[in-house]
């Protein structure tokens, strides 16, 4: 009897990590094609959070449109407002007084710290911690958010910056409050560090997973911690220095391997560097006005276009404004970092396990309102 | 093994700390003075009328167009008790559309509108969305009762 | 039971009622305890509103779950779907039969007690497969297959570590194992076996770091996705019943049960208290571990079992065999086992941690331009 060898016929399974899922950060749909446990194809579906923000901003004048900028990347709001204000100031030729610049820098860097705390918390949950890393990260975030509430009045949608400066001055105890909070943040970073960084299981889950090389990262248009983790030392605060960042002494963390663990380490180190910047800025904070003296009552722009970008918590957040005269922008385009970072998802995920797909998505650190605007 | 022991250590040391959560409906946190809940109108106690004259400045400045304002002649001006020629007639704010951006407070020439900075401004849940449209009497009621801490931005 | 009831059937009935009552109460208390401990680890309060300090929370949850609609997907395989619950639920209760609580009292003193417990607890994996297949859902299938692979694999080191213990005590009867530990508990003689037992029981219980089947953030709920209401609550209770069973087993076999350190002469109250304390030691440790660890990936989990735990379990048996056959002094048992444990830790350490990786720092403003003099100290 002759038995012939036959290949076992298999079919790849299509799994839908649907819009409602505990670990896709927001409404994001990923259709994975898996072969056993290995992912062979990823198809992301976005657009669930699209609210037409760029179109809405065309109907608002330059002061009203600040409200929408809070609502794109809702974890790093001050950085978004900074980008918008920089764009409008360039357009109108406004000069920001020194005190406002320092206040903006302090609040932006504190906001970067809160955003990375949120990342560390959510990333722990993606890897399986079941709540512990989340509460540790959020406890520290709450202390800083209390300062934000005292300064601007709101816990999440600040609307505090205006083209030309900030809307009102910080309260009198601002410097003292920030100085109180910084040691707590350092303690929080240390807690998360002890919990996550050296944990062997955490390391085994994230080392060597989701690797993207430096050249590929530049090709895909990544920016922010994802680009820096792949070895490219590019940070807008250093290379296209804006505002008064050239007055501070800080370092840019750069990784070597481009995997998930490196991205996590880069973000943890960025938190420490942000604390350095805040400490230096607090010492240098001058007195003075917060809005320019020749502040026009109504902001009318000449017919021109301008692009301004900041180093947001997730990457390069840019605003491109086209004005045809008048007090409303003709076109406001938002270059969102999460959208560009997410485009590299397939390159990073194919070939890894299903469990790694979740870890990689967590390490990209997307905010869906930023992806969809 | 060391990393696992570090994680165990930090979770153990967290059990010795005081919990950071409080039981919300029974205890309330302090809200700071600048807290922005929802806009309310202010009542001029000396003359016994609202500060608001119905000038439509906030209605025009609102990014989401959540207010409706009408004005009328002020009977007290004819008496001579008040300097305001016009006074607010009807004022509706749709709290469901308001995004609490504070622009209406900035543009007001009379300092007649302010953000509610108490807990009552936050606890406004209703069962029906249409109940969130607040009219003039409700907007004035809290300041009339003296429940708002006033402050001035410098 | 040592006080005999004349009718064997009545005896069995009383035993059954005792098991069901005790297990239900214990499981309700365990769920509450886990939520409270989780709350303290995460620096929050845990359940507080239902009853004084939230003690009636589990009861409220049970009432809510009973009141829920009982769904069954139309294309689900009916018998597999509905019977899966029982296939998982019943073995946990059966295992309770052979555990001795005091010298006089167990539901039944079985000569093959250890063998019986292992055999019965390993039946539950069938239920996972039935649930995964019968739900007609891809996530459930994935979770069910993962569960089956994990449970079958980790049976082996569990059994082997208990066999190593049985070799020393020379008996499979759980009461005799407890009586053997009059002066020195078995974890002193066999630390390696204790470690393997804890790791394997974490995997059998499907708790972090081995909770792949019900990985909350990937396959949400694993094989139990399509279950709701009382069926789901039976699964949930089973996992806590299993926690109780394994902790009882660990306390009886490794920590000395009701015997060590007070001996056999004390009254039954103290014996029950001792047993309770040792069991809660295991329970608290397992709960603590759950909230402090992430989860392993499926291939890492499997290689941990087959490449690390099983060879070391065999090594433990081999060393025990050497010591017992050649009648070397008993202290050598401790020495060899501790050496084995040290070797295992070393291998884990070497496998997982390479040099700690840190990122390199590139200064942002080298040769910084004008900075006001006050900022000389910087950060």
Coordinates of N, CA, C and O in Angstrom, one line a residue, chain C residues 143-285:
Chain C
X143 N -9.4 31.0 23.0 CA -9.2 30.9 24.5 C -9.3 29.5 25.0 O -8.5 29.1 25.8
X144 N -10.2 28.8 24.4 CA -10.4 27.4 24.9 C -9.2 26.5 24.5 O -8.7 25.7 25.4
X145 N -8.6 26.7 23.3 CA -7.5 25.9 23.0 C -6.3 26.3 23.9 O -5.5 25.4 24.3
X146 N -6.1 27.6 24.1 CA -5.0 28.0 24.9 C -5.2 27.4 26.3 O -4.2 26.9 26.9
X147 N -6.4 27.4 26.8 CA -6.7 26.9 28.2 C -6.3 25.4 28.2 O -5.7 25.0 29.2
X148 N -6.8 24.7 27.2 CA -6.5 23.3 27.3 C -5.0 23.0 27.2 O -4.5 22.2 28.0
X149 N -4.3 23.7 26.3 CA -2.9 23.5 26.2 C -2.2 23.8 27.6 O -1.4 23.0 28.1
X150 N -2.6 24.9 28.2 CA -1.9 25.2 29.4 C -2.2 24.3 30.5 O -1.4 23.8 31.3
X151 N -3.5 23.9 30.6 CA -3.9 23.0 31.8 C -3.2 21.7 31.7 O -2.7 21.1 32.6
X152 N -3.2 21.1 30.5 CA -2.6 19.8 30.3 C -1.1 19.8 30.6 O -0.6 19.0 31.3
X153 N -0.5 20.9 30.1 CA 0.9 20.9 30.3 C 1.3 21.1 31.7 O 2.2 20.4 32.2
X154 N 0.6 21.9 32.4 CA 1.0 22.1 33.8 C 0.6 21.1 34.8 O 0.9 21.1 35.9
X155 N -0.2 20.1 34.3 CA -0.5 19.0 35.2 C 0.7 18.2 35.5 O 0.9 17.7 36.6
X156 N 1.6 18.1 34.5 CA 2.8 17.2 34.7 C 3.7 17.7 35.8 O 4.0 16.9 36.7
X157 N 4.1 19.0 35.9 CA 5.0 19.3 37.0 C 4.3 19.3 38.3 O 4.9 19.0 39.3
X158 N 3.0 19.6 38.3 CA 2.2 19.5 39.6 C 2.2 18.1 40.1 O 2.6 17.9 41.3
X159 N 1.9 17.1 39.2 CA 1.9 15.8 39.7 C 3.3 15.3 40.1 O 3.5 14.7 41.2
X160 N 4.3 15.7 39.4 CA 5.6 15.2 39.7 C 6.1 15.8 41.0 O 6.8 15.1 41.8
X161 N 5.8 17.0 41.3 CA 6.2 17.6 42.6 C 5.5 16.9 43.7 O 6.1 16.6 44.8
X162 N 4.3 16.6 43.5 CA 3.6 15.9 44.6 C 4.1 14.4 44.7 O 4.1 13.9 45.8
X163 N 4.5 13.8 43.6 CA 5.0 12.5 43.7 C 6.3 12.5 44.5 O 6.6 11.6 45.3
X164 N 7.1 13.6 44.3 CA 8.4 13.7 45.0 C 8.1 13.7 46.5 O 8.8 13.1 47.3
X165 N 7.0 14.4 46.9 CA 6.7 14.5 48.3 C 6.2 13.1 48.8 O 6.6 12.7 49.9
X166 N 5.4 12.5 48.0 CA 4.9 11.2 48.4 C 6.0 10.2 48.6 O 5.9 9.3 49.4
X167 N 7.1 10.3 47.8 CA 8.2 9.4 47.9 C 8.8 9.5 49.3 O 9.2 8.5 49.9
X168 N 8.9 10.7 49.8 CA 9.5 10.9 51.1 C 8.6 10.3 52.2 O 9.0 9.6 53.1
X169 N 7.3 10.7 52.1 CA 6.4 10.2 53.2 C 6.0 8.8 53.1 O 5.6 8.2 54.1
X170 N 6.2 8.3 51.9 CA 5.9 6.8 51.7 C 4.4 6.5 51.7 O 4.0 5.4 51.9
X171 N 3.6 7.5 51.5 CA 2.1 7.2 51.5 C 1.4 8.2 50.7 O 1.9 9.4 50.5
X172 N 0.3 7.8 50.1 CA -0.5 8.8 49.4 C -1.7 9.3 50.2 O -2.5 10.1 49.7
X173 N -1.8 8.8 51.4 CA -2.9 9.2 52.2 C -2.6 10.6 52.8 O -1.6 10.8 53.5
X174 N -3.5 11.5 52.6 CA -3.2 12.9 53.0 C -3.1 13.0 54.5 O -2.3 13.8 55.0
X175 N -3.8 12.3 55.2 CA -3.7 12.4 56.7 C -2.3 11.9 57.1 O -1.7 12.4 58.0
X176 N -1.8 10.8 56.5 CA -0.5 10.3 56.9 C 0.6 11.3 56.5 O 1.6 11.5 57.2
X177 N 0.4 12.0 55.4 CA 1.4 13.0 55.0 C 1.4 14.1 56.0 O 2.5 14.6 56.4
X178 N 0.2 14.5 56.5 CA 0.2 15.5 57.5 C 0.8 15.1 58.8 O 1.6 15.8 59.4
X179 N 0.6 13.8 59.1 CA 1.1 13.3 60.4 C 2.6 13.1 60.3 O 3.3 13.2 61.3
X180 N 3.1 12.9 59.1 CA 4.6 12.8 58.9 C 5.3 14.1 59.3 O 6.5 14.0 59.7
X181 N 4.6 15.2 59.2 CA 5.3 16.5 59.4 C 5.2 17.0 60.8 O 5.0 18.1 61.1
X182 N 5.3 16.0 61.8 CA 5.2 16.4 63.2 C 6.2 17.4 63.6 O 5.9 18.4 64.2
X183 N 7.4 17.2 63.3 CA 8.5 18.1 63.8 C 8.9 19.1 62.7 O 9.1 20.2 63.0
X184 N 9.1 18.6 61.5 CA 9.6 19.4 60.5 C 8.6 19.4 59.3 O 8.3 18.3 58.8
X185 N 8.2 20.6 58.8 CA 7.2 20.5 57.7 C 8.0 20.2 56.4 O 9.2 20.3 56.3
X186 N 7.2 19.8 55.4 CA 7.9 19.3 54.2 C 8.5 20.4 53.4 O 9.3 20.1 52.5
X187 N 8.1 21.6 53.6 CA 8.8 22.6 52.7 C 10.3 22.8 53.1 O 11.0 23.3 52.3
X188 N 10.6 22.4 54.3 CA 12.0 22.4 54.6 C 12.8 21.4 53.9 O 13.9 21.6 53.4
X189 N 12.2 20.2 53.8 CA 12.9 19.1 53.1 C 12.9 19.3 51.6 O 13.8 18.9 50.9
X190 N 11.9 20.0 51.1 CA 11.7 20.0 49.6 C 11.3 21.4 49.1 O 10.3 21.6 48.6
X191 N 12.3 22.4 49.2 CA 11.9 23.7 48.7 C 11.7 23.7 47.2 O 10.8 24.5 46.8
X192 N 12.4 22.9 46.5 CA 12.2 22.9 45.1 C 10.9 22.4 44.7 O 10.2 23.0 43.8
X193 N 10.4 21.4 45.4 CA 9.1 20.9 45.1 C 8.0 21.9 45.4 O 7.0 22.0 44.8
X194 N 8.2 22.7 46.5 CA 7.3 23.7 46.8 C 7.2 24.8 45.7 O 6.1 25.2 45.3
X195 N 8.4 25.2 45.2 CA 8.4 26.2 44.2 C 7.6 25.7 42.9 O 6.8 26.4 42.3
X196 N 7.9 24.4 42.6 CA 7.3 23.9 41.4 C 5.8 23.8 41.6 O 5.0 24.1 40.7
X197 N 5.4 23.4 42.8 CA 4.0 23.3 43.1 C 3.3 24.7 43.0 O 2.2 24.8 42.4
X198 N 3.9 25.7 43.5 CA 3.3 27.0 43.5 C 3.2 27.5 42.0 O 2.1 28.0 41.6
X199 N 4.3 27.3 41.2 CA 4.2 27.7 39.8 C 3.1 27.0 39.1 O 2.3 27.5 38.3
X200 N 3.1 25.7 39.3 CA 2.1 24.9 38.6 C 0.7 25.2 39.0 O -0.2 25.2 38.2
X201 N 0.5 25.5 40.3 CA -0.9 25.8 40.7 C -1.3 27.1 40.2 O -2.5 27.3 39.9
X202 N -0.4 28.1 40.1 CA -0.8 29.4 39.5 C -1.3 29.1 38.1 O -2.2 29.8 37.6
X203 N -0.6 28.2 37.4 CA -1.0 27.9 36.0 C -2.3 27.2 36.0 O -3.2 27.4 35.1
X204 N -2.5 26.3 36.9 CA -3.8 25.5 36.9 C -4.9 26.4 37.2 O -6.0 26.2 36.8
X205 N -4.7 27.4 38.1 CA -5.7 28.3 38.5 C -6.0 29.4 37.4 O -6.9 30.2 37.5
X206 N -5.1 29.5 36.4 CA -5.2 30.5 35.4 C -5.2 31.9 36.0 O -6.0 32.7 35.7
X207 N -4.2 32.1 36.8 CA -4.0 33.5 37.4 C -2.7 34.0 36.8 O -1.9 33.3 36.3
X208 N -2.6 35.4 36.8 CA -1.4 36.0 36.4 C -0.3 35.3 37.1 O -0.4 35.0 38.3
X209 N 0.9 35.1 36.6 CA 1.3 35.4 35.2 C 0.9 34.3 34.2 O 1.4 34.4 33.1
X210 N -0.1 33.4 34.5 CA -0.4 32.4 33.5 C -1.8 32.5 33.1 O -2.5 31.5 32.8
X211 N -2.4 33.7 33.0 CA -3.8 33.7 32.7 C -4.1 34.0 31.3 O -5.1 34.7 30.9
X212 N -3.4 33.3 30.4 CA -3.6 33.4 29.0 C -5.1 33.1 28.5 O -5.6 33.8 27.7
X213 N -5.7 32.1 29.1 CA -7.0 31.8 28.6 C -8.0 32.9 28.8 O -8.8 33.2 27.9
X214 N -8.0 33.5 29.9 CA -8.9 34.6 30.1 C -8.2 35.9 30.1 O -8.3 36.7 31.0
X215 N -7.3 36.1 29.1 CA -6.6 37.4 29.1 C -7.5 38.5 28.9 O -8.0 38.7 27.8
X216 N -7.7 39.3 29.9 CA -8.7 40.3 29.8 C -8.5 41.3 28.6 O -9.4 41.9 28.1
X217 N -7.3 41.6 28.3 CA -7.0 42.6 27.3 C -6.8 42.1 25.9 O -6.4 42.8 25.1
X218 N -6.9 40.8 25.7 CA -6.8 40.3 24.4 C -8.0 39.5 24.0 O -8.9 40.1 23.4
X219 N -8.1 38.3 24.3 CA -9.3 37.6 24.1 C -10.2 37.8 25.3 O -10.0 37.2 26.3
X220 N -11.1 38.7 25.2 CA -11.8 39.2 26.4 C -12.6 38.1 27.0 O -13.7 37.7 26.5
X221 N -12.1 37.4 28.0 CA -12.9 36.4 28.6 C -12.7 35.0 28.1 O -13.2 34.1 28.7
X222 N -11.9 34.9 27.1 CA -11.6 33.6 26.6 C -12.7 32.7 26.3 O -13.7 33.1 25.6
X223 N -12.7 31.5 26.8 CA -13.8 30.5 26.5 C -15.1 30.9 27.1 O -16.2 30.4 26.7
X224 N -15.2 31.9 27.9 CA -16.4 32.2 28.6 C -17.1 33.4 28.1 O -18.0 34.0 28.7
X225 N -16.7 33.8 26.8 CA -17.3 35.1 26.3 C -18.8 35.0 26.2 O -19.5 35.9 26.5
X226 N -19.3 33.9 25.6 CA -20.7 33.9 25.3 C -21.6 33.5 26.5 O -22.8 33.4 26.4
X227 N -21.0 33.3 27.7 CA -21.8 32.9 28.8 C -22.2 34.2 29.6 O -21.5 35.1 29.7
X228 N -23.4 34.1 30.1 CA -23.8 35.3 30.9 C -24.7 34.8 32.1 O -25.1 33.7 32.1
X229 N -24.8 35.6 33.0 CA -25.7 35.3 34.1 C -25.2 34.2 35.0 O -24.0 34.1 35.3
X230 N -26.0 33.3 35.3 CA -25.6 32.3 36.3 C -24.6 31.3 35.7 O -23.8 30.8 36.5
X231 N -24.6 31.1 34.4 CA -23.6 30.1 33.9 C -22.2 30.7 34.1 O -21.3 30.1 34.5
X232 N -22.1 32.0 33.8 CA -20.8 32.7 33.9 C -20.4 32.7 35.4 O -19.2 32.5 35.7
X233 N -21.4 32.9 36.2 CA -21.0 33.0 37.7 C -20.5 31.7 38.2 O -19.7 31.6 39.1
X234 N -21.0 30.5 37.6 CA -20.5 29.3 38.0 C -19.0 29.1 37.6 O -18.2 28.6 38.4
X235 N -18.6 29.6 36.4 CA -17.2 29.6 36.1 C -16.4 30.4 37.1 O -15.3 30.0 37.5
X236 N -16.9 31.6 37.3 CA -16.2 32.5 38.2 C -16.0 31.9 39.6 O -14.9 31.9 40.1
X237 N -17.1 31.3 40.1 CA -17.0 30.6 41.4 C -16.0 29.5 41.4 O -15.3 29.2 42.3
X238 N -16.0 28.8 40.2 CA -15.1 27.6 40.2 C -13.6 28.0 40.3 O -12.8 27.3 40.9
X239 N -13.3 29.2 39.7 CA -11.9 29.5 39.8 C -11.5 29.8 41.2 O -10.4 29.5 41.7
X240 N -12.5 30.4 42.0 CA -12.1 30.6 43.4 C -12.2 29.4 44.2 O -11.4 29.2 45.2
X241 N -13.1 28.4 43.9 CA -13.1 27.1 44.6 C -11.8 26.4 44.3 O -11.2 25.8 45.2
X242 N -11.3 26.5 43.1 CA -10.0 25.9 42.8 C -8.9 26.5 43.6 O -8.0 25.8 44.1
X243 N -9.0 27.8 43.7 CA -8.0 28.5 44.6 C -8.0 28.0 46.0 O -6.9 27.7 46.5
X244 N -9.2 27.8 46.5 CA -9.3 27.2 47.9 C -8.7 25.8 47.9 O -8.0 25.5 48.9
X245 N -9.0 25.0 46.9 CA -8.6 23.6 47.0 C -7.1 23.5 46.9 O -6.4 22.8 47.7
X246 N -6.5 24.3 46.0 CA -5.0 24.2 45.9 C -4.3 24.8 47.1 O -3.3 24.3 47.5
X247 N -4.9 25.8 47.7 CA -4.3 26.3 48.9 C -4.4 25.3 50.0 O -3.4 25.1 50.8
X248 N -5.5 24.6 50.1 CA -5.7 23.6 51.1 C -4.7 22.5 50.9 O -4.0 22.0 51.8
X249 N -4.5 22.1 49.6 CA -3.6 21.0 49.3 C -2.2 21.4 49.7 O -1.4 20.7 50.3
X250 N -1.8 22.7 49.3 CA -0.5 23.1 49.6 C -0.2 23.2 51.1 O 0.8 22.8 51.6
X251 N -1.3 23.7 51.8 CA -1.1 23.8 53.3 C -1.0 22.4 53.9 O -0.2 22.2 54.8
X252 N -1.7 21.5 53.4 CA -1.7 20.1 54.0 C -0.4 19.4 53.7 O 0.2 18.8 54.6
X253 N 0.1 19.6 52.4 CA 1.2 18.8 52.0 C 2.5 19.4 52.4 O 3.4 18.8 52.9
X254 N 2.6 20.7 52.2 CA 3.9 21.4 52.4 C 4.1 22.1 53.7 O 5.2 22.2 54.2
X255 N 3.0 22.7 54.2 CA 3.2 23.5 55.4 C 2.8 22.7 56.6 O 3.0 23.3 57.7
X256 N 2.4 21.5 56.6 CA 2.2 20.7 57.8 C 0.8 20.6 58.3 O 0.6 20.1 59.3
X257 N -0.1 21.2 57.5 CA -1.5 21.0 57.9 C -1.9 21.3 59.3 O -1.5 22.4 59.8
X258 N -2.6 20.5 59.9 CA -3.0 20.8 61.3 C -1.9 20.3 62.3 O -2.1 20.4 63.5
X259 N -0.8 19.8 61.8 CA 0.1 19.1 62.7 C 1.2 20.0 63.2 O 1.3 20.3 64.4
X260 N 2.0 20.5 62.3 CA 3.1 21.3 62.7 C 2.6 22.7 63.0 O 1.8 23.2 62.3
X261 N 3.1 23.5 64.0 CA 4.1 23.1 64.9 C 3.6 22.6 66.3 O 4.3 22.3 67.2
X262 N 2.2 22.5 66.4 CA 1.7 22.3 67.7 C 1.6 20.8 68.0 O 1.3 20.4 69.1
X263 N 1.6 20.0 67.0 CA 1.6 18.5 67.3 C 0.1 18.0 67.3 O -0.8 18.7 67.0
X264 N 0.0 16.7 67.6 CA -1.3 16.1 67.5 C -2.2 16.2 68.7 O -3.3 15.8 68.7
X265 N -1.6 16.7 69.8 CA -2.4 16.5 71.0 C -3.4 17.6 71.2 O -4.2 17.5 72.1
X266 N -3.2 18.7 70.5 CA -4.1 19.9 70.8 C -5.5 19.6 70.3 O -5.7 18.8 69.5
X267 N -6.4 20.4 70.8 CA -7.8 20.2 70.5 C -8.1 20.5 69.1 O -7.3 21.2 68.4
X268 N -9.3 20.2 68.6 CA -9.6 20.3 67.2 C -9.8 21.8 66.8 O -9.6 22.2 65.7
X269 N -10.1 22.6 67.8 CA -10.3 24.1 67.5 C -9.0 24.6 67.0 O -8.9 25.3 66.0
X270 N -7.9 24.3 67.8 CA -6.6 24.9 67.4 C -6.1 24.3 66.0 O -5.5 24.9 65.2
X271 N -6.5 23.0 65.8 CA -6.0 22.4 64.6 C -6.7 23.1 63.4 O -6.1 23.4 62.4
X272 N -8.0 23.3 63.5 CA -8.7 24.0 62.4 C -8.1 25.4 62.2 O -7.9 25.9 61.1
X273 N -7.8 26.1 63.4 CA -7.3 27.4 63.2 C -5.9 27.4 62.5 O -5.6 28.2 61.7
X274 N -5.1 26.4 62.8 CA -3.8 26.3 62.2 C -4.0 26.1 60.7 O -3.3 26.7 59.8
X275 N -4.9 25.2 60.4 CA -5.1 24.9 59.0 C -5.6 26.1 58.2 O -5.1 26.4 57.1
X276 N -6.4 26.9 58.9 CA -7.0 28.1 58.3 C -5.8 29.1 58.1 O -5.8 29.7 57.0
X277 N -5.0 29.3 59.1 CA -3.9 30.2 58.9 C -3.0 29.9 57.8 O -2.6 30.7 56.9
X278 N -2.7 28.6 57.7 CA -1.7 28.2 56.6 C -2.4 28.3 55.2 O -1.7 28.7 54.3
X279 N -3.7 28.0 55.2 CA -4.3 28.1 53.9 C -4.4 29.6 53.5 O -4.2 29.9 52.3
X280 N -4.7 30.5 54.4 CA -4.8 31.9 54.1 C -3.4 32.4 53.7 O -3.3 33.3 52.9
X281 N -2.3 31.8 54.2 CA -1.0 32.3 53.8 C -0.9 32.0 52.3 O -0.5 32.9 51.5
X282 N -1.2 30.8 51.8 CA -1.2 30.5 50.4 C -2.1 31.4 49.6 O -1.7 31.9 48.5
X283 N -3.3 31.6 50.1 CA -4.3 32.4 49.3 C -3.8 33.8 49.2 O -3.8 34.4 48.1
X284 N -3.3 34.4 50.3 CA -2.9 35.8 50.1 C -1.7 35.9 49.2 O -1.6 36.8 48.4
X285 N -0.8 34.9 49.3 CA 0.3 35.0 48.4 C -0.1 34.9 46.9 O 0.4 35.6 46.1

